[in-house]
Short mmCIF file of C-alpha atoms in Angstrom, two decimals:
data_model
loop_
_atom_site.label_atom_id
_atom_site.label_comp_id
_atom_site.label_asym_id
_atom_site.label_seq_id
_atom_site.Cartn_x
_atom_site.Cartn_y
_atom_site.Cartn_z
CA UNK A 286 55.92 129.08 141.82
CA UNK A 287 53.70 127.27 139.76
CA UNK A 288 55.22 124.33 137.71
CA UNK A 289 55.81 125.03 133.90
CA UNK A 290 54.44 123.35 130.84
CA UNK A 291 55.49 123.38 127.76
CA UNK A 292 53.16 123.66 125.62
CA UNK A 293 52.39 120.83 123.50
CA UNK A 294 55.04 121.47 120.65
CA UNK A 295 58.09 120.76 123.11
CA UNK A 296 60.05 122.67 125.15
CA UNK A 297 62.61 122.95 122.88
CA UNK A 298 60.29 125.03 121.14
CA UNK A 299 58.43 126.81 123.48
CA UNK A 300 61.49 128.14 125.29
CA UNK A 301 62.33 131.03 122.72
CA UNK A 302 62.63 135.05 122.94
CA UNK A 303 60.00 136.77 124.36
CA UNK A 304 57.50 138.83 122.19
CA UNK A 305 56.18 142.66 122.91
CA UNK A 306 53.41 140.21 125.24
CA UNK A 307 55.41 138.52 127.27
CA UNK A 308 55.20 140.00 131.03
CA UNK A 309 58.56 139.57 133.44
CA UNK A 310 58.26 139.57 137.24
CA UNK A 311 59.99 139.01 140.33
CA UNK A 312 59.15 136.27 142.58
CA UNK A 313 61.09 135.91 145.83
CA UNK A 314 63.74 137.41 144.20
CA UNK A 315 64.19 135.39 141.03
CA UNK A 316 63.19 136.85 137.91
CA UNK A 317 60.60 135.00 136.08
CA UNK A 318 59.65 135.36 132.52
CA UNK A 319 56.42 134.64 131.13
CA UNK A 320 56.19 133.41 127.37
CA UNK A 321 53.01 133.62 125.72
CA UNK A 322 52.78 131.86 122.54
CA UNK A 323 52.69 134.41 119.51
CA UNK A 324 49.60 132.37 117.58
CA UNK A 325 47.70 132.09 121.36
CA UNK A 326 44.61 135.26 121.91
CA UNK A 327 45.63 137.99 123.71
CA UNK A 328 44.65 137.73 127.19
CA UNK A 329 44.81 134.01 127.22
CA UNK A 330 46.88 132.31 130.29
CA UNK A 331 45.71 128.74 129.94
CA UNK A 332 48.25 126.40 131.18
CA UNK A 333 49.31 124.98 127.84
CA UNK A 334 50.81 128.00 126.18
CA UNK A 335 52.91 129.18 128.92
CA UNK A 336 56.38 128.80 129.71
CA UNK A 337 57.47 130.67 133.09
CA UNK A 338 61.32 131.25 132.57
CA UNK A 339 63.45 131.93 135.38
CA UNK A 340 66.89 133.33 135.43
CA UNK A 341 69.30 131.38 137.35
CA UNK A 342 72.90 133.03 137.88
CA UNK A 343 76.00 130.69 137.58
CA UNK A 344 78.86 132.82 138.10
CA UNK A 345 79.20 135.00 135.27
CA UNK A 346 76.90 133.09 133.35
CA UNK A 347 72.92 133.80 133.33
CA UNK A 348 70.71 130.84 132.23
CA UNK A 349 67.05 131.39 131.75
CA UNK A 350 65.17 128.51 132.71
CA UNK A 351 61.93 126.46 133.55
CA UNK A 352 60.95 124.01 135.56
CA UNK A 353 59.40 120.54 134.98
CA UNK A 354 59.11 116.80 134.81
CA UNK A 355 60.91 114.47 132.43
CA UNK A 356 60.61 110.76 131.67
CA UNK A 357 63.83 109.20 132.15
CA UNK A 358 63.76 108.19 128.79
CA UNK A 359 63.30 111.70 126.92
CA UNK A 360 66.98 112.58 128.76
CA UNK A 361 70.03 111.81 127.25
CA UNK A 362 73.62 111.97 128.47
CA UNK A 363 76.39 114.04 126.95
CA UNK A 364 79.32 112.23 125.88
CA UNK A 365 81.50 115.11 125.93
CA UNK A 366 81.22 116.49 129.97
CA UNK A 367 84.03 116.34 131.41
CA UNK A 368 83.33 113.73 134.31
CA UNK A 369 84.96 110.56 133.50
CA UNK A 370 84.96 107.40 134.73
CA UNK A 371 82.57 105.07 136.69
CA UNK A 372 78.81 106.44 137.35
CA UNK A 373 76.87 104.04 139.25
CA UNK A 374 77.11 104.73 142.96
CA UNK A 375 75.23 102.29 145.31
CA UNK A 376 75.03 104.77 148.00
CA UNK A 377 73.48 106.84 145.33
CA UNK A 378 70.86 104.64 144.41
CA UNK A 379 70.09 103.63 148.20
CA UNK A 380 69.32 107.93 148.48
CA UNK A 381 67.18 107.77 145.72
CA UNK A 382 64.90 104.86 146.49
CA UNK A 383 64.71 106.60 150.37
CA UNK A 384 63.68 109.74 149.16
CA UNK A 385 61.29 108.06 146.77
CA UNK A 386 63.07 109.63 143.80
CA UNK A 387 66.03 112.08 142.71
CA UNK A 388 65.38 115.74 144.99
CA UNK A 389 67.81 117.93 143.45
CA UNK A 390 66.29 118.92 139.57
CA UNK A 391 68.99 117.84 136.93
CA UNK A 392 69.82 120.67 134.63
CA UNK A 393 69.55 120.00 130.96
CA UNK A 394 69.05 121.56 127.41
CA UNK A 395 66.73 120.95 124.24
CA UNK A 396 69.11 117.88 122.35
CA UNK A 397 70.42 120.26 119.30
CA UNK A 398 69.40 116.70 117.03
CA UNK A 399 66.80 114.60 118.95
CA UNK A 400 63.77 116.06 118.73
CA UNK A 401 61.84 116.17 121.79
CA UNK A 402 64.69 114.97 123.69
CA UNK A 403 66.68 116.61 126.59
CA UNK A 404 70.75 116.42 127.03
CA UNK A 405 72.19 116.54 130.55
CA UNK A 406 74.43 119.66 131.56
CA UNK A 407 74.33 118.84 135.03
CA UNK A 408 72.99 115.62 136.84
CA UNK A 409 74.52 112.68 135.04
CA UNK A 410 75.13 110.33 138.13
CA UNK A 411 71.38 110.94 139.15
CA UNK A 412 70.32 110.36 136.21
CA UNK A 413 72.37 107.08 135.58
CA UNK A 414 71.79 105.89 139.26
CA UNK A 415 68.26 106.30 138.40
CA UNK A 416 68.24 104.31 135.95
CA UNK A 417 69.88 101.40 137.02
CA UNK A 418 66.82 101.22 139.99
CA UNK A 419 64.46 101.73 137.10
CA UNK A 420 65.68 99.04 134.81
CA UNK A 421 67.14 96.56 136.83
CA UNK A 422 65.18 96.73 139.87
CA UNK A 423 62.03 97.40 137.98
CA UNK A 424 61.48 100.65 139.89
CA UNK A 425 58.57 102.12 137.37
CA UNK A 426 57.66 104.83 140.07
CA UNK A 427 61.26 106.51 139.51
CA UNK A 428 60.88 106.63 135.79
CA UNK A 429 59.77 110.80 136.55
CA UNK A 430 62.75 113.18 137.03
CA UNK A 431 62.37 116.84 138.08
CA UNK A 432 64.29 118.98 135.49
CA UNK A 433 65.24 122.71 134.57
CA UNK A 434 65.24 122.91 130.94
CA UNK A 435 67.30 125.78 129.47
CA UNK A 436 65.56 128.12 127.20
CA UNK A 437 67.92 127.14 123.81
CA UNK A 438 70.67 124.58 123.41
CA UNK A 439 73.70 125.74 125.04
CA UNK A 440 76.76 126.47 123.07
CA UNK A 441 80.21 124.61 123.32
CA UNK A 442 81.65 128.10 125.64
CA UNK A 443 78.61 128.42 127.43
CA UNK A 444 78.56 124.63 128.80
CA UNK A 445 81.80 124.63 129.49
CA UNK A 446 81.29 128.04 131.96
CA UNK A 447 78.34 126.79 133.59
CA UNK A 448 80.29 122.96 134.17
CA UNK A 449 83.29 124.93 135.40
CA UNK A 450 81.06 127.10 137.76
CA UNK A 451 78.87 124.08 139.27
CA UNK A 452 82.59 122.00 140.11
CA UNK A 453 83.92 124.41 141.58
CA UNK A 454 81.29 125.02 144.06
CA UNK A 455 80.73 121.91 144.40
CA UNK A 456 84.65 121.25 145.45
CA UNK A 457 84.79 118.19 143.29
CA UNK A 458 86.44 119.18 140.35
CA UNK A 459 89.64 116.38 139.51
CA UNK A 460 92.94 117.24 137.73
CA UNK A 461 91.52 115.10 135.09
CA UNK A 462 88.54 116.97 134.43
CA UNK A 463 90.24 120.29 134.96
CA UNK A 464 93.38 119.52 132.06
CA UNK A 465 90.22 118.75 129.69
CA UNK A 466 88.37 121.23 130.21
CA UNK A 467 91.47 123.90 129.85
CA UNK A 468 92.31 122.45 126.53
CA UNK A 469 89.02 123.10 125.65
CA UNK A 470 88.57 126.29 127.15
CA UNK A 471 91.70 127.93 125.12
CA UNK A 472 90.22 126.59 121.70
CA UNK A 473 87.24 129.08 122.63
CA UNK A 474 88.49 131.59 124.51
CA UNK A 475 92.52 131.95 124.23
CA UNK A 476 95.20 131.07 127.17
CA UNK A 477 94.20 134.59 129.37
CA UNK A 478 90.67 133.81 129.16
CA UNK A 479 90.67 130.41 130.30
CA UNK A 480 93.19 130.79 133.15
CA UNK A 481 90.87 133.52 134.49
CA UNK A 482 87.94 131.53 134.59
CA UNK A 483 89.80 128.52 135.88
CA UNK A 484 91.38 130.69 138.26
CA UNK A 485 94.67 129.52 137.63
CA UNK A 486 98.05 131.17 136.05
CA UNK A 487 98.51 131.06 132.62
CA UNK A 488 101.64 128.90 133.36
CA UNK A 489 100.08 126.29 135.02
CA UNK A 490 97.00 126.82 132.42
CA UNK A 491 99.90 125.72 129.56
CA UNK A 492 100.81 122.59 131.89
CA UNK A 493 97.18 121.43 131.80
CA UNK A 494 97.19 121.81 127.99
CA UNK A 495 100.15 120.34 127.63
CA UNK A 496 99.20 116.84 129.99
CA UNK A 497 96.21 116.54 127.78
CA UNK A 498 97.37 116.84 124.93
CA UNK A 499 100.24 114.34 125.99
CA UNK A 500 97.15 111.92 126.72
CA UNK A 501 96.13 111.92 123.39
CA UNK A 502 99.26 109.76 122.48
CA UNK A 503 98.11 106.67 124.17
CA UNK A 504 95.46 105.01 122.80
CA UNK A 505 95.98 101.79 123.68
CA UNK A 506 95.03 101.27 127.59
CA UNK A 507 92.08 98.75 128.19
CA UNK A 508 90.94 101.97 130.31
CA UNK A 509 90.65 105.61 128.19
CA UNK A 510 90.14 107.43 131.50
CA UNK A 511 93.63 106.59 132.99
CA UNK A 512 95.48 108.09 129.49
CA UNK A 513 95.88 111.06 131.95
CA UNK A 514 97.55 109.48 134.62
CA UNK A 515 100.29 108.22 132.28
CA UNK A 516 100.70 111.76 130.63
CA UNK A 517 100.83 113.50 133.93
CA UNK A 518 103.93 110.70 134.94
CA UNK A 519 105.19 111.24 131.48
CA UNK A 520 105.48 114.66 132.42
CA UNK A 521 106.89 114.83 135.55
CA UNK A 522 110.34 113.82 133.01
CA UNK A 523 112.61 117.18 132.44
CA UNK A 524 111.40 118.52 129.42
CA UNK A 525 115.30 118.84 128.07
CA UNK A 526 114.80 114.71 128.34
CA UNK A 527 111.28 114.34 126.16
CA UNK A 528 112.37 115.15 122.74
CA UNK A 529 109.53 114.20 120.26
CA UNK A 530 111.34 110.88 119.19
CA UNK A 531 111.34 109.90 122.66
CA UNK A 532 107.76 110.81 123.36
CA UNK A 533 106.99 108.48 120.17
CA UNK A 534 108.65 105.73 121.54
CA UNK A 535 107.14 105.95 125.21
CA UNK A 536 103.88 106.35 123.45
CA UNK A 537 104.57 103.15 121.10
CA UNK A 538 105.91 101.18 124.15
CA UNK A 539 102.75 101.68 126.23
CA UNK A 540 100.27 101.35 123.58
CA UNK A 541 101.49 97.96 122.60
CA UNK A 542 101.47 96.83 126.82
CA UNK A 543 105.42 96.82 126.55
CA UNK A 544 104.82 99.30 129.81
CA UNK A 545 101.87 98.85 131.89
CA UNK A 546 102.72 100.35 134.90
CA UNK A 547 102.57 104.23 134.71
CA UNK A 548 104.55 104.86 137.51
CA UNK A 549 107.74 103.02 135.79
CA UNK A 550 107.59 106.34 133.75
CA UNK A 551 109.58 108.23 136.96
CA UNK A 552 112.69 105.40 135.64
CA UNK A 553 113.16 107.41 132.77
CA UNK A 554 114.67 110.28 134.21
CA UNK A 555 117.47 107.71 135.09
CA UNK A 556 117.47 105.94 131.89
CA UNK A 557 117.32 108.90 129.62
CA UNK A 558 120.41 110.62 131.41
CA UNK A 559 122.40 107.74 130.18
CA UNK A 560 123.48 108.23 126.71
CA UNK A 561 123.93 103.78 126.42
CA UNK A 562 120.65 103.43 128.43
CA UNK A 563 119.03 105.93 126.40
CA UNK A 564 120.17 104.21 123.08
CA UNK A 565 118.88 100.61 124.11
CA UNK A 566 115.42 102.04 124.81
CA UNK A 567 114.64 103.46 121.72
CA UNK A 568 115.66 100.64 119.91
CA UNK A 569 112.27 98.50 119.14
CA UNK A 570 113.24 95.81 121.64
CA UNK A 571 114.11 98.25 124.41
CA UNK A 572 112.01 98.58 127.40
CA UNK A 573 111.98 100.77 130.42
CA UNK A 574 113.92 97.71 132.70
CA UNK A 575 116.58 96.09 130.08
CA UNK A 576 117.42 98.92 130.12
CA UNK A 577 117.96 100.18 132.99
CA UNK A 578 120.38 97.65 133.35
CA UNK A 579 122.91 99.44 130.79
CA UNK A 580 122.82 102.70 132.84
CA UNK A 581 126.66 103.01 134.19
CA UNK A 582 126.84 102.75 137.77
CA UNK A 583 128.01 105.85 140.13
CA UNK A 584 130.91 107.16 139.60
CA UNK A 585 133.31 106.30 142.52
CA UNK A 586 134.62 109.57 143.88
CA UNK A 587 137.32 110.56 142.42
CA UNK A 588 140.73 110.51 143.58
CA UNK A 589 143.25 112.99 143.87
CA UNK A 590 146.03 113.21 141.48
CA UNK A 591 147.29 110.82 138.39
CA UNK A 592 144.89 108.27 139.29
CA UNK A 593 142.13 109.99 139.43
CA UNK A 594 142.76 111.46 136.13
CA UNK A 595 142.80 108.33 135.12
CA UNK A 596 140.50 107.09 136.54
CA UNK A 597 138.12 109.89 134.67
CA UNK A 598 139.02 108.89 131.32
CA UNK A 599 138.56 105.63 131.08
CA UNK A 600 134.68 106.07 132.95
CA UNK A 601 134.04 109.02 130.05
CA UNK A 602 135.31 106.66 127.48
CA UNK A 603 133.09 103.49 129.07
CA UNK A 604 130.27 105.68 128.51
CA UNK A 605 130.14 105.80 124.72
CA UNK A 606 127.74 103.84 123.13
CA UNK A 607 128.96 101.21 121.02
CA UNK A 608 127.05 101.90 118.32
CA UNK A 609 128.61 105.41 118.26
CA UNK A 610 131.93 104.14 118.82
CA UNK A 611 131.23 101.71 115.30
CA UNK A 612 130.41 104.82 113.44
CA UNK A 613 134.45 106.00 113.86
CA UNK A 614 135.68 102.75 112.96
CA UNK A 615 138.46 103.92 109.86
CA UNK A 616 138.66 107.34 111.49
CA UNK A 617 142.46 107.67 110.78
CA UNK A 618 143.02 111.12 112.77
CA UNK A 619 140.97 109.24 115.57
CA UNK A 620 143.23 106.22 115.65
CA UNK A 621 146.63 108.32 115.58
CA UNK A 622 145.08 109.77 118.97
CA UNK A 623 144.46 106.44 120.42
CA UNK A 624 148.03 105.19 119.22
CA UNK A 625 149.77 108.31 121.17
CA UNK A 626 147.65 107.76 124.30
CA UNK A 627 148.45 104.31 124.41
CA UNK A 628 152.38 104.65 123.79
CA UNK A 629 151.91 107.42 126.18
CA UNK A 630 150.77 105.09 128.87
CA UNK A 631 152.62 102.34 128.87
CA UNK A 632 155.66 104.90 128.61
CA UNK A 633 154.29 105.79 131.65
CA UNK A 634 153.63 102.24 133.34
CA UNK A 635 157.51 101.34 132.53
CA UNK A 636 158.68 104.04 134.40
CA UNK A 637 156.35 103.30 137.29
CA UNK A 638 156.74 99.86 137.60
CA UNK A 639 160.62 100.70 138.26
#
């Protein structure tokens, strides 16, 4: 197939509906669309007012297309894709200058603000490796990029569809990506919706949610990307454990560096079992190892009998946080029961000592 031009108003705008004179075709077994511009003379094919659109199927999604050639300069990146994370890729760049250039065509769309500018939908690494040869190894003959422009700007639903279908067949998709991408998904489309085209349950489409949304709370890490890996750790906590008060102060605690290991996280299902522990950590000095030092030891095994009756009380009592216990101080009813215990045993410590 012949390559497409735009014609000389940008393919933003040439890409449009086509009118009552636009002819569609099949060639090898892609349909192909040709736009004639509406002001052009009937019968006129000259080369700069035609835009040959082809249909390219991405799952459910159909995007009508055309092929062509972009300066690297006229393509922007999206800030929103899902991809994360470090972009430059030295094997990447050693393909490129091999194959004199990038081979696979990025996919991108008409920039809904820059005029005559095209955002990336698919293709960022190529087009960042490609420019890291171009400006910093003055590689002028790889400033050209082979592109499919979309026929409009994509919406918000759409992109995330056609990101979600190109992933997936490309196997690379991350639990990162995927948690994003789900919260986004059910702003658009609802929980069913989204789990269907994620192809996951709707129960593990509400844990996805739920770890991004947990990621949101820390704000503070020197790198954004790795907020997920502290919300999936803070999650992995019983839920019965993470009341919002305690989420505020894990949040607080690893914003301000007091934590900076996410994997000390997996000590709070210790620490928050222990109602002392528990109490020292939420305090403002409290921190994930002090205290772990105030969570009880294991209870022996209890013995049979007297003793280990015993032996029970006075560990359940141990257990009471002091502040707790400073709360009862005047409690008269509460000291008449500690007056009969305690006549009670040493009643009981005369007689056995006989």
């Amino acid at each position: 197939m012949e390559e497409a031009r735009p014609s000389s108003q940008g393919g933003a705008e040439s890409a449009r509906r086509p009118s009552q004179r636009d002819r569609s075709h099949s060639v090898g077994g892609v349909l192909v669309t040709v736009l004639r511009d509406r002001e052009g003379p009937a019968g006129s094919e000259s080369p700069g007012d035609l835009v040959r659109l082809q249909e390219r199927r991405l799952g459910r999604s159909v995007l009508r297309t055309y092929p062509t050639k972009l300066d690297i300069d006229d393509i922007v990146p999206n800030q929103n894709q899902p991809r994360a994370g470090p972009k430059e890729d030295i094997e990447l760049q050693r393909q490129i200058v091999a194959n004199q250039g990038v081979f696979e065509p990025l996919l991108v769309e008409p920039h809904p603000d820059l005029n005559g500018k095209f955002r990336i939908i698919d293709g960022d690494r190529r087009w960042t490796n490609t420019r890291v040869l171009v400006i910093e190894e003055d590689r002028a003959d790889l400033r050209t990029l082979p592109a499919e422009v979309t026929d409009h700007t994509l919406s918000e639903e759409e992109r995330l569809r056609v990101w979600i279908y190109i992933h997936r067949q490309r196997k690379e998709w991350d639990a990162r990506e995927k948690e994003m991408v789900a919260y986004r998904l059910v702003r658009f489309l609802g929980r069913a919706s989204a789990a269907s085209i994620l192809g996951v349950t709707v129960r593990e489409l509400d844990k996805l949610v739920y770890v991004f949304e947990l990621s949101k709370r820390f704000t503070g890490l020197s790198e954004p990307g790795a907020s997920i890996t502290w919300a999936r750790e803070l999650n992995g906590v019983a839920k019965k454990l993470l009341t919002p008060d305690v989420i505020d102060s894990v949040a607080e605690k690893v914003n301000s560096r007091r934590i900076t290991n996410s994997k000390d996280l997996r000590k709070l299902r210790q620490v928050l079992r222990d109602p002392a522990a528990k109490e020292h950590f939420m305090t403002k000095s409290g921190d994930i190892d002090s205290a772990l030092l105030r969570v009880a030891p294991p209870e022996p095994e209890s013995k049979a009998g007297l003793a280990g009756d015993i032996e029970t009380l006075t560990a359940q009592i141990r257990r009471y946080p002091w502040t707790e216990l400073s709360a009862l101080k005047g409690d008269k009813e509460l000291l008449k029961k500690i007056t009969e215990a305690q006549a009670l045993l040493n009643g009981l410590k005369d007689v056995l000592k006989m």
